[in-house]
Coordinates of C-alpha atoms and ligand atoms in Angstrom, one line a residue:
M1 CA 0.0 0.0 0.0
T2 CA 1.2 3.5 -0.9
V3 CA 0.1 6.4 1.4
R4 CA -0.8 9.3 -0.9
V5 CA 0.0 12.4 1.0
G6 CA -1.3 16.0 0.4
V7 CA 1.2 18.6 1.5
I8 CA -0.1 22.0 2.7
G9 CA 2.7 24.6 2.4
A10 CA 5.5 24.5 -0.2
G11 CA 8.0 26.7 1.7
N12 CA 11.2 25.6 3.3
I13 CA 9.9 22.7 5.4
G14 CA 7.0 21.7 3.2
T15 CA 9.3 21.3 0.3
S16 CA 11.7 19.2 2.3
H17 CA 8.9 17.0 3.6
A18 CA 7.4 16.6 0.1
R19 CA 10.7 15.6 -1.4
D20 CA 11.4 13.2 1.4
L21 CA 8.0 11.6 1.0
A22 CA 8.4 11.3 -2.7
H23 CA 12.0 10.0 -2.8
R24 CA 13.4 8.9 0.6
V25 CA 10.5 7.5 2.5
A26 CA 9.3 3.9 1.7
G27 CA 5.5 3.5 1.2
S28 CA 4.5 7.1 0.4
A29 CA 3.9 9.3 -2.6
V30 CA 2.9 13.0 -2.8
S31 CA -0.4 13.4 -4.6
V32 CA -1.5 17.0 -4.0
I33 CA 0.3 20.2 -3.0
Y34 CA -1.3 23.5 -1.8
D35 CA 0.5 26.8 -1.1
F36 CA -1.1 30.3 -1.0
D37 CA 1.6 31.0 -3.6
Q38 CA 0.0 29.0 -6.4
A39 CA 3.0 29.2 -8.7
R40 CA 5.2 27.7 -6.0
A41 CA 2.7 24.9 -5.4
A42 CA 2.5 24.2 -9.1
E43 CA 6.3 24.1 -9.5
L44 CA 6.8 21.7 -6.6
A45 CA 3.8 19.6 -7.8
E46 CA 5.4 19.3 -11.3
E47 CA 8.8 18.3 -9.8
L48 CA 7.2 15.5 -7.8
G49 CA 4.5 14.3 -10.2
A50 CA 1.7 15.6 -8.0
R51 CA -1.0 18.2 -8.8
P52 CA -1.6 21.6 -7.2
A53 CA -4.8 22.4 -5.3
V54 CA -6.3 25.9 -5.2
S55 CA -7.2 25.7 -1.5
Y56 CA -6.3 23.6 1.5
E57 CA -9.9 22.6 1.8
E58 CA -9.7 21.1 -1.7
L59 CA -6.5 19.2 -0.8
I60 CA -7.9 17.8 2.4
A61 CA -11.1 16.6 0.7
A62 CA -9.3 15.1 -2.3
V63 CA -10.0 11.4 -2.8
D64 CA -6.4 10.7 -3.7
V65 CA -5.2 12.2 -0.4
D66 CA -5.0 9.5 2.3
A67 CA -3.0 11.6 4.8
V68 CA -2.0 15.3 5.2
V69 CA 1.2 17.1 6.1
I70 CA 0.6 20.6 7.5
A71 CA 3.6 22.8 6.8
S72 CA 2.0 26.2 6.5
P73 CA 2.9 29.2 8.6
D74 CA 2.3 28.7 12.4
Q75 CA -0.9 30.7 12.7
F76 CA -2.8 28.4 10.2
H77 CA -1.9 25.1 11.8
A78 CA -4.9 24.9 14.2
E79 CA -7.6 25.6 11.6
Q80 CA -6.1 23.2 9.1
A81 CA -5.7 20.5 11.8
L82 CA -9.4 21.0 12.7
A83 CA -10.3 20.6 9.0
C84 CA -8.2 17.3 8.8
L85 CA -10.0 16.0 11.9
A86 CA -13.4 16.9 10.4
A87 CA -12.4 15.0 7.3
G88 CA -11.1 12.0 9.3
K89 CA -7.6 12.2 7.7
P90 CA -4.4 11.3 9.5
T91 CA -2.2 14.3 9.8
L92 CA 1.4 15.2 10.5
C93 CA 1.2 18.7 11.8
E94 CA 4.4 20.9 12.0
K95 CA 5.1 22.5 15.3
P96 CA 3.6 24.5 17.0
L97 CA 0.1 23.1 17.2
A98 CA -0.8 26.8 17.5
P99 CA 1.0 29.9 18.8
V100 CA -2.0 30.7 21.0
E101 CA -3.1 28.2 23.7
S102 CA -6.9 28.5 23.1
D103 CA -6.4 27.5 19.4
A104 CA -4.3 24.5 20.5
R105 CA -7.0 23.6 23.0
A106 CA -9.7 23.6 20.2
V107 CA -7.7 21.0 18.3
L108 CA -7.2 18.9 21.4
D109 CA -11.0 19.1 22.2
A110 CA -11.9 18.2 18.7
E111 CA -9.7 15.1 18.6
V112 CA -10.9 14.0 22.0
A113 CA -14.5 14.4 20.8
L114 CA -13.6 12.3 17.8
G115 CA -12.2 9.6 20.1
R116 CA -9.4 8.8 17.7
R117 CA -5.8 10.0 17.5
L118 CA -5.3 11.3 14.0
I119 CA -2.7 14.0 14.5
M120 CA 1.0 13.4 15.0
M121 CA 3.0 16.6 15.9
G122 CA 6.2 17.3 13.9
F123 CA 8.5 17.6 17.0
M124 CA 11.1 15.9 14.9
R125 CA 13.9 16.1 17.5
R126 CA 12.3 13.1 19.1
F127 CA 13.6 11.2 16.0
D128 CA 17.1 12.8 16.0
P129 CA 19.9 10.2 16.6
G130 CA 21.7 12.8 18.8
Y131 CA 18.9 13.3 21.2
R132 CA 18.1 9.6 21.3
E133 CA 21.7 8.8 22.1
L134 CA 21.6 11.4 24.9
K135 CA 18.4 9.9 26.4
D136 CA 20.0 6.4 26.2
T137 CA 22.8 7.7 28.6
F138 CA 20.3 8.1 31.4
G139 CA 19.9 5.4 34.1
P140 CA 22.0 3.5 36.6
D141 CA 24.5 2.2 33.9
G142 CA 25.0 5.7 32.5
I143 CA 24.8 9.2 33.9
G144 CA 22.0 8.4 36.4
D145 CA 18.8 10.4 36.5
P146 CA 18.9 13.8 34.9
L147 CA 19.1 16.7 37.3
I148 CA 19.9 19.6 35.1
V149 CA 19.3 20.1 31.3
R150 CA 21.0 23.0 29.6
N151 CA 19.9 23.9 26.0
S152 CA 21.0 26.4 23.5
H153 CA 19.3 27.2 20.2
R154 CA 20.9 29.7 17.9
N155 CA 20.0 31.0 14.5
E156 CA 22.4 32.9 12.2
V157 CA 19.7 35.5 11.6
A158 CA 16.1 35.5 12.7
P159 CA 14.2 33.2 10.3
Y160 CA 11.1 34.8 8.8
G161 CA 11.8 37.9 10.9
L162 CA 10.9 36.2 14.2
D163 CA 10.2 38.6 17.0
S164 CA 10.8 37.8 20.7
A165 CA 7.4 36.2 21.4
L166 CA 7.8 34.1 18.2
S167 CA 11.3 33.0 19.1
I168 CA 9.5 31.3 22.0
T169 CA 6.3 29.9 20.4
N170 CA 8.1 29.0 17.1
A171 CA 11.6 28.1 18.1
A172 CA 12.2 27.5 21.9
I173 CA 9.1 25.3 21.7
H174 CA 11.5 22.6 20.3
E175 CA 13.5 22.7 23.6
I176 CA 10.3 22.9 25.6
D177 CA 9.2 19.6 24.0
I178 CA 12.4 17.7 23.7
T179 CA 13.4 18.3 27.3
R180 CA 9.9 17.2 28.5
W181 CA 10.5 14.0 26.3
L182 CA 14.1 13.6 27.6
V183 CA 13.3 13.8 31.3
D184 CA 9.7 12.4 31.0
D185 CA 8.3 15.0 33.3
E186 CA 6.0 18.1 33.2
Y187 CA 7.1 21.7 34.0
E188 CA 6.1 23.5 37.1
W189 CA 7.1 27.0 36.3
V190 CA 8.9 29.1 33.7
E191 CA 10.8 32.4 34.0
V192 CA 12.1 34.3 31.0
V193 CA 15.1 36.6 31.5
P194 CA 15.7 39.0 28.6
G195 CA 19.3 40.2 28.6
R196 CA 21.3 42.8 26.9
S197 CA 20.6 42.8 23.1
G198 CA 23.0 41.4 20.6
P199 CA 24.6 43.7 18.0
I200 CA 22.0 43.1 15.3
T201 CA 18.9 42.7 17.5
P202 CA 16.2 45.0 15.9
E203 CA 15.0 47.9 18.0
G204 CA 12.2 46.8 20.4
Q205 CA 13.1 43.1 20.4
R206 CA 14.7 41.1 23.2
D207 CA 17.3 38.7 21.9
P208 CA 19.0 36.6 23.3
L209 CA 16.5 35.3 25.8
F210 CA 17.2 33.0 28.7
L211 CA 14.4 30.7 29.8
L212 CA 14.6 29.0 33.1
L213 CA 12.1 26.2 34.0
R214 CA 11.7 23.6 36.7
T215 CA 9.9 20.3 36.4
R216 CA 7.5 18.8 38.9
T217 CA 10.2 16.4 40.2
G218 CA 12.7 19.3 40.4
V219 CA 14.8 19.0 37.2
I220 CA 16.3 22.4 36.4
V221 CA 16.1 23.3 32.7
D222 CA 17.5 26.3 30.9
I223 CA 17.2 27.4 27.3
E224 CA 19.4 30.0 25.7
M225 CA 17.5 31.3 22.7
F226 CA 19.5 33.6 20.3
V227 CA 17.9 34.1 16.9
Q228 CA 20.2 36.9 15.7
S229 CA 23.4 35.2 16.8
Q230 CA 25.3 35.5 13.5
I231 CA 27.0 32.3 14.4
G232 CA 25.1 29.9 12.2
Y233 CA 22.5 27.3 13.1
E234 CA 23.6 25.7 16.3
V235 CA 21.7 23.5 18.8
T236 CA 23.3 22.0 21.9
C237 CA 22.0 20.0 24.9
H238 CA 24.0 19.1 28.0
V239 CA 22.6 16.9 30.7
T240 CA 24.0 16.6 34.2
G241 CA 22.8 13.4 35.9
G242 CA 23.3 12.0 39.4
L243 CA 26.2 9.9 38.2
G244 CA 27.8 11.9 35.4
N245 CA 27.0 14.1 32.5
A246 CA 26.4 13.9 28.8
S247 CA 26.7 16.4 26.1
M248 CA 25.2 16.8 22.6
A249 CA 27.4 19.6 21.3
D250 CA 26.2 18.5 18.0
G251 CA 25.9 14.8 17.5
R252 CA 26.4 14.9 13.7
Y253 CA 29.7 16.8 13.6
V254 CA 33.3 15.7 13.8
T255 CA 35.5 18.2 15.5
I256 CA 38.7 19.0 13.6
A257 CA 41.8 20.5 15.2
K258 CA 44.3 22.1 12.9
A259 CA 46.6 25.1 12.8
R260 CA 45.8 25.9 16.4
Q261 CA 42.1 26.0 15.7
Q262 CA 39.5 23.5 16.6
G263 CA 35.9 23.2 15.4
H264 CA 33.4 22.0 12.9
D265 CA 31.2 23.6 10.2
L266 CA 27.8 24.8 11.1
P267 CA 24.9 24.6 8.7
E268 CA 23.0 27.8 7.8
L269 CA 19.6 26.3 8.6
W270 CA 17.9 23.6 10.7
L271 CA 17.3 21.6 7.5
G272 CA 21.0 20.8 7.4
R273 CA 21.2 19.8 11.1
F274 CA 18.0 17.8 11.4
Q275 CA 17.6 16.3 7.9
D276 CA 17.8 12.7 9.3
A277 CA 15.3 13.5 12.0
Y278 CA 12.8 14.9 9.5
R279 CA 13.2 11.8 7.3
L280 CA 13.1 9.3 10.2
Q281 CA 10.0 11.1 11.5
L282 CA 8.2 10.8 8.1
Q283 CA 9.2 7.2 7.8
G284 CA 7.9 6.4 11.3
W285 CA 4.6 8.2 10.5
V286 CA 4.1 6.4 7.1
T287 CA 5.0 3.0 8.5
Y288 CA 2.6 3.6 11.4
L289 CA -0.2 4.6 8.9
V290 CA 0.4 1.4 7.0
A291 CA 1.1 -1.1 9.7
G292 CA -0.7 0.4 12.8
G293 CA 0.7 0.1 16.3
P294 CA 1.4 3.0 18.7
M295 CA 1.9 6.5 17.2
P296 CA 5.7 6.9 17.0
G297 CA 5.9 10.6 17.5
A298 CA 4.4 13.5 19.6
S299 CA 0.6 13.7 20.0
T300 CA -1.9 16.5 20.0
W301 CA -1.6 16.5 23.8
D302 CA 2.2 17.1 23.5
G303 CA 1.4 20.0 21.1
Y304 CA -1.1 21.4 23.5
V305 CA 1.3 21.2 26.5
G306 CA 3.9 22.9 24.3
A307 CA 1.5 25.7 23.6
I308 CA 0.7 26.1 27.4
V309 CA 4.3 26.3 28.3
A310 CA 5.3 28.6 25.5
N311 CA 2.4 31.0 26.3
A312 CA 3.4 31.0 30.0
A313 CA 7.0 31.9 28.8
V314 CA 5.6 34.7 26.7
D315 CA 3.7 36.0 29.7
S316 CA 6.9 35.9 31.7
L317 CA 8.8 37.8 29.0
R318 CA 6.1 40.5 29.2
T319 CA 5.9 40.7 33.0
E320 CA 9.4 39.6 33.9
A321 CA 7.9 37.4 36.6
R322 CA 8.0 33.7 37.2
V323 CA 4.8 32.1 35.8
P324 CA 3.4 28.9 37.2
I325 CA 2.4 26.2 34.8
T326 CA -0.8 24.3 35.4
L327 CA -2.0 21.5 33.1
P328 CA -5.5 20.2 32.9
E329 CA -5.9 16.5 33.4
R330 CA -4.5 14.5 30.5
P331 CA -7.4 13.0 28.5
A332 CA -7.5 9.2 28.5
L333 CA -7.1 9.2 24.7
Y334 CA -3.4 10.1 25.3
A335 CA -2.7 7.7 28.2
Ligands
ISE401 C1 12.1 26.9 12.8 O1 10.8 27.3 12.7 C2 12.2 25.5 13.2 O2 11.3 24.8 13.4 C3 13.6 25.0 13.4 O3 13.6 23.6 13.7 C4 14.2 25.8 14.5 O4 15.3 25.3 15.0 C5 14.3 27.2 14.0 O5 15.0 28.0 14.9 C6 12.8 27.7 13.9 O6 12.8 29.0 13.6

C-alpha cells in the first residue's frame, strides 16, 4: 500500500517533507500540494509528479489524499488541523500546534470528541539520533537520573523575521518539547530573562533570551535562545545526571583540530542539522499509517502542552515574573 500524501505549504519545510515523502520514505507518494503562492505549489507539484490544489480545503477533501502534512505558517496550523480531523484524515502537523493556547485547545478538544488520534505533531527532534543517544545515557548504567538540562538554540539571523514572542512559540518550543521528552516530566514554572541585546537585534526586540524552567520532580532546565546570533544554526544540549553528565554539542559533527584552531562547520539552517530526524519522523509516520501500532511521535496532547508552556513563557517575558504552569488532566485518549 502506498500512502498518498497531500502537503499544505510549499515553503522551506513543506518542500523538504514533500521531497522526502516522494523520494526517501518507503511506502509514500505525494499526490497534491497546496500553497497560498500557487505558482510555488505548481512548480513543486510538477517536480514530484503531483498536482496543485487551489485551497487547503480542496486538498484535504481530495479522494487521492490519504493523509495530510501541514507545513504552513504557524498561525494556520490549528484551523487546518481541525479541517483534517473533520475529514477524518491522519495528519502530520508541523510544530507548533498553535501559537495561541486556546487555538491548540480547540484542536485537542476536537480530537478527544472524535475519540481517535489522527494528529502526530512534527516535533522531529524526538527522532534525532543525537537526542536519542543522549536519552540512552540516562539510568544507573549511564549518567544516572537527569538533574539539570541546559539547552542552547541559535540561528544565524532570525528566520522569517521572528520577533521575541515568536522566538519562544516557534523556536524555543523545540527545547520545551524535547526536554519534556528527555526527562519524562512536566514543567512546574517558567521564567524568562531577557538580557542585553546582541549587535543586530532589531529595536524593540529582546534577543538573546534565557528561559529557566523547573519540572515537577525538580529537574532544572534552561534554554538560551538567540535568533540573531550571526554564528550559524547551532543546537546543543548538556545533561547533568546524578552519576555523570552527557553532552550533545552536535551529534552529527566531527571536531577537527588544525593550525591551532578547533571546530566544525555549522549549517545555515535547521534543514541541514536535522535532515535525518525529519526523514526518520516521516518514515515512522508512514510505517505507522500502513502497519498500525502506537503512534511513534508526539501527540496533540504534546502539542497542547507545548502551547501552554510557550504561552506562559511569553507572559513571563512580558511581566518579567515567574509564571506557574498548570496543566489540565491528560485525556484518556493520550494515556
Ligand atoms: C524553525 O521554525 C524550526 O522549526 C527549526 O527547527 C528551528 O530550530 C528554528 O530556529 C525555527 O525558527
